[in-house]
Amino acid sequence: MSKNLWQGAWRGRQPDGDVHKRARNVITPSGGIVRGKFPSRKNGRMVHHEGLLELDAIYLFESSPNIVRFREQPITLHYPDGAKLRRYTPDFELVLTTGEIVLIEVKPVSSLGHDDVQHKLNCVAEYMRRSNMPFVILTDEVIRQEPRLSNLRWVLRQAPRVRPSADAMTVAINKLRDCLPASLAEVTALTTDSSVDLYCLFLAGYLRCALDQPISDYTRIELNLEADNDWFCVAQEYGF
């Protein structure tokens, strides 16, 4: 397992995060896969994605207070497949607030119907189980839940790149404490003169709202000061 010693932060328009070398690089792009980079606040750098489903997964990782940081294609493992030893590179490695590290495979449900894909993932999952490495397959049915995904995309786009300090966010929350719950429009008005942006408080897990309806000015905003900070879960059955 790779060591999670990295950390990052944005400095104005420039990222200042870990220098991450992916375990597997695409030498010759093929097919219709859309590849690109995402400006990650959590990692303080541009994170690569291979395909739009991975990009959508990154929006969830970036928004979740339960995920401290993440890396793309972090390590290459060798797993047994009968008499053969094969290589496998997870799509992502997540570090949770609990300190647990989870390896992630992003796969559309349609591809899981292919016998060769299912066989490979079964072998990988069995190897992970024996090695005590948490391993989760996230499908498009989980990642692309709507309107949750669209809501989180919108929140991320509103939030500034530079995250306020923990002390500054605590001061902001203390000022809002007696005013909540309230509508998004009301909370926006209350934080207009604050040095802490409203949407940073969502991303830090201090505020919460329902994500099963499109966010609007009338959306009810509540304090979220519970220990687990579970504004939402990417995959609730796996605890994050």
Coordinates of C-alpha atoms in Angstrom, one line a residue:
M1 CA 0.0 0.0 0.0
S2 CA 1.3 3.4 -0.9
K3 CA 2.1 5.9 1.9
N4 CA -0.4 8.7 2.4
L5 CA 2.0 11.5 3.4
W6 CA 0.9 14.0 0.8
Q7 CA -1.0 17.2 1.4
G8 CA -1.9 20.1 -0.8
A9 CA -3.3 23.6 -0.9
W10 CA -4.1 26.2 -3.5
R11 CA -2.0 29.4 -3.6
G12 CA -4.0 31.9 -5.6
R13 CA -4.2 30.6 -9.1
Q14 CA -1.4 28.0 -8.7
P15 CA -1.7 24.6 -7.0
D16 CA 0.8 23.6 -4.4
G17 CA 0.2 19.9 -3.7
D18 CA 2.0 16.6 -3.8
V19 CA 4.0 15.6 -6.9
H20 CA 2.1 12.4 -7.7
K21 CA 3.4 10.0 -10.3
R22 CA 0.6 7.7 -11.5
A23 CA 1.4 4.0 -11.4
R24 CA 0.0 3.6 -14.9
N25 CA 0.2 6.2 -17.7
V26 CA -1.7 5.9 -20.9
I27 CA 0.9 5.9 -23.7
T28 CA -1.4 5.7 -26.7
P29 CA -4.9 7.0 -26.1
S30 CA -7.5 4.9 -27.9
G31 CA -11.2 4.7 -28.3
G32 CA -13.7 7.4 -27.3
I33 CA -12.5 7.9 -23.7
V34 CA -12.5 11.5 -22.6
R35 CA -9.3 12.2 -20.6
G36 CA -8.6 15.3 -18.7
K37 CA -7.6 17.0 -15.4
F38 CA -9.5 18.3 -12.4
P39 CA -8.3 21.1 -10.2
S40 CA -8.5 19.4 -6.8
R41 CA -8.7 21.6 -3.7
K42 CA -8.1 18.6 -1.4
N43 CA -4.9 17.5 -3.2
G44 CA -3.7 20.9 -4.2
R45 CA -3.0 19.8 -7.7
M46 CA -4.6 18.7 -11.0
V47 CA -6.0 15.2 -10.8
H48 CA -6.1 13.1 -13.9
H49 CA -9.2 11.2 -15.0
E50 CA -9.8 8.6 -17.7
G51 CA -13.4 9.0 -18.9
L52 CA -16.4 11.0 -17.8
L53 CA -17.5 8.5 -15.1
E54 CA -14.2 8.9 -13.3
L55 CA -14.6 12.7 -13.5
D56 CA -18.1 12.4 -11.9
A57 CA -16.6 10.2 -9.2
I58 CA -14.0 12.9 -8.5
Y59 CA -16.8 15.4 -7.9
L60 CA -18.1 13.1 -5.2
F61 CA -14.6 12.6 -3.6
E62 CA -13.9 16.3 -3.7
S63 CA -17.3 17.2 -2.0
S64 CA -17.4 14.5 0.7
P65 CA -16.2 15.6 4.2
N66 CA -15.6 12.0 4.9
I67 CA -12.8 11.8 2.4
V68 CA -9.6 13.7 3.4
R69 CA -7.8 13.3 0.1
F70 CA -7.4 10.9 -2.9
R71 CA -5.0 9.8 -5.6
E72 CA -5.6 8.5 -9.1
Q73 CA -4.0 5.2 -10.2
P74 CA -2.0 5.1 -7.0
I75 CA -0.3 1.7 -7.1
T76 CA 0.0 -1.5 -9.2
L77 CA -0.8 -4.8 -7.5
H78 CA -0.1 -8.3 -8.6
Y79 CA -3.0 -10.8 -8.0
P80 CA -3.3 -14.5 -8.7
D81 CA -5.6 -15.7 -11.4
G82 CA -5.4 -19.5 -11.4
A83 CA -1.8 -20.4 -12.2
K84 CA -1.1 -16.9 -13.5
L85 CA 0.0 -13.7 -11.8
R86 CA -1.7 -10.6 -13.3
R87 CA -1.3 -6.8 -12.7
Y88 CA -4.0 -4.5 -11.6
T89 CA -4.0 -0.7 -11.0
P90 CA -7.0 0.7 -9.0
D91 CA -8.6 3.8 -10.4
F92 CA -8.3 5.7 -7.1
E93 CA -7.1 5.5 -3.5
L94 CA -9.1 7.3 -0.9
V95 CA -8.0 8.4 2.6
L96 CA -11.0 8.7 4.9
T97 CA -11.3 10.8 8.0
T98 CA -11.0 7.6 10.1
G99 CA -7.5 7.1 8.6
E100 CA -8.7 4.1 6.6
I101 CA -7.4 3.7 3.0
V102 CA -9.9 2.4 0.4
L103 CA -9.0 1.4 -3.1
I104 CA -11.6 2.2 -5.7
E105 CA -12.5 0.7 -9.1
V106 CA -14.9 2.9 -11.2
K107 CA -16.9 0.8 -13.7
P108 CA -20.2 1.3 -15.6
V109 CA -22.8 -1.4 -14.8
S110 CA -22.9 -2.4 -18.5
S111 CA -19.3 -3.5 -18.4
L112 CA -19.9 -5.7 -15.3
G113 CA -22.0 -8.0 -17.5
H114 CA -19.0 -9.1 -19.5
D115 CA -17.7 -12.4 -18.2
D116 CA -14.0 -11.4 -18.5
V117 CA -14.5 -8.2 -16.6
Q118 CA -16.5 -9.8 -13.8
H119 CA -13.9 -12.6 -13.5
K120 CA -11.0 -10.1 -13.2
L121 CA -12.8 -8.1 -10.6
N122 CA -13.7 -11.2 -8.6
C123 CA -10.1 -12.2 -8.6
V124 CA -9.0 -8.7 -7.5
A125 CA -11.7 -8.5 -4.8
E126 CA -10.6 -11.9 -3.4
Y127 CA -6.9 -10.8 -3.4
M128 CA -7.9 -7.6 -1.6
R129 CA -9.9 -9.5 1.0
R130 CA -7.0 -11.8 1.8
S131 CA -4.7 -8.8 2.0
N132 CA -7.1 -6.8 4.2
M133 CA -7.2 -4.0 1.7
P134 CA -10.7 -2.3 1.6
F135 CA -11.8 -2.4 -2.1
V136 CA -15.0 -0.9 -3.5
I137 CA -16.4 -0.9 -7.0
L138 CA -18.4 2.3 -7.7
T139 CA -20.7 2.0 -10.7
D140 CA -22.5 4.7 -12.6
E141 CA -25.7 3.8 -10.7
V142 CA -24.0 4.9 -7.5
I143 CA -21.9 7.8 -8.9
R144 CA -24.5 9.4 -11.1
Q145 CA -27.4 9.6 -8.7
E146 CA -29.5 12.6 -9.5
P147 CA -30.1 15.3 -8.5
R148 CA -27.3 14.6 -6.0
L149 CA -24.4 14.7 -8.6
S150 CA -25.7 18.0 -10.2
N151 CA -26.2 19.6 -6.8
L152 CA -22.6 18.7 -5.7
R153 CA -21.2 20.0 -9.0
W154 CA -23.0 23.3 -8.4
V155 CA -21.7 23.6 -4.8
L156 CA -18.2 23.0 -5.9
R157 CA -18.4 25.6 -8.6
Q158 CA -19.6 28.2 -6.2
A159 CA -16.8 27.5 -3.6
P160 CA -13.5 29.5 -3.9
R161 CA -10.3 27.6 -4.5
V162 CA -8.6 28.7 -1.3
R163 CA -10.2 27.1 1.7
P164 CA -10.6 29.1 4.9
S165 CA -8.8 28.1 8.1
A166 CA -10.5 25.8 10.6
D167 CA -10.6 28.7 13.1
A168 CA -12.2 31.1 10.5
M169 CA -14.9 28.5 9.7
T170 CA -15.6 27.9 13.5
V171 CA -16.1 31.7 13.9
A172 CA -18.5 31.7 10.9
I173 CA -20.5 28.8 12.2
N174 CA -20.8 30.3 15.7
K175 CA -22.3 33.4 14.1
L176 CA -24.8 31.3 12.1
R177 CA -25.7 29.0 15.0
D178 CA -28.8 30.8 16.2
C179 CA -30.1 31.6 12.7
L180 CA -30.3 28.0 11.5
P181 CA -32.2 26.3 10.0
A182 CA -32.9 28.8 7.3
S183 CA -33.3 28.9 3.5
L184 CA -30.3 29.1 1.2
A185 CA -31.3 32.7 0.3
E186 CA -31.4 33.7 4.0
V187 CA -28.1 32.1 4.8
T188 CA -26.5 33.7 1.7
A189 CA -27.6 37.1 3.0
L190 CA -26.2 36.4 6.4
T191 CA -22.8 35.5 5.1
T192 CA -22.5 38.2 2.5
D193 CA -20.0 40.2 4.7
S194 CA -18.2 37.1 6.1
S195 CA -14.7 36.2 5.1
V196 CA -15.8 32.6 5.0
D197 CA -17.8 31.5 1.9
L198 CA -21.0 29.7 2.5
Y199 CA -20.1 26.8 0.2
C200 CA -16.8 26.1 2.0
L201 CA -18.9 25.3 5.0
F202 CA -20.8 22.7 3.0
L203 CA -17.6 21.1 1.8
A204 CA -16.1 21.1 5.3
G205 CA -19.2 19.3 6.6
Y206 CA -20.4 22.2 8.9
L207 CA -23.6 22.7 6.9
R208 CA -25.9 20.3 5.2
C209 CA -29.0 20.2 3.0
A210 CA -31.1 17.6 1.3
L211 CA -29.7 16.5 -2.0
D212 CA -32.7 14.6 -3.3
Q213 CA -34.2 17.8 -4.7
P214 CA -32.4 20.4 -6.9
I215 CA -30.9 23.1 -4.7
S216 CA -32.6 26.5 -4.9
D217 CA -33.0 29.7 -2.9
Y218 CA -35.7 27.9 -0.8
T219 CA -33.6 24.9 0.1
R220 CA -33.4 24.4 3.9
I221 CA -29.9 24.7 5.3
E222 CA -29.1 23.1 8.7
L223 CA -26.1 22.9 11.0
N224 CA -24.2 19.6 10.7
L225 CA -22.0 19.4 13.9
E226 CA -22.2 15.6 14.4
A227 CA -19.0 13.7 14.8
D228 CA -19.3 11.8 11.5
N229 CA -19.9 14.9 9.4
D230 CA -22.0 12.8 7.0
W231 CA -23.5 15.5 4.9
F232 CA -23.8 12.8 2.3
C233 CA -22.2 9.4 1.7
V234 CA -20.7 8.3 -1.6
A235 CA -21.4 4.7 -0.8
Q236 CA -23.2 4.5 2.5
E237 CA -22.9 0.7 2.8
Y238 CA -19.1 1.1 2.9
G239 CA -19.1 3.9 5.5
F240 CA -18.0 6.8 3.3

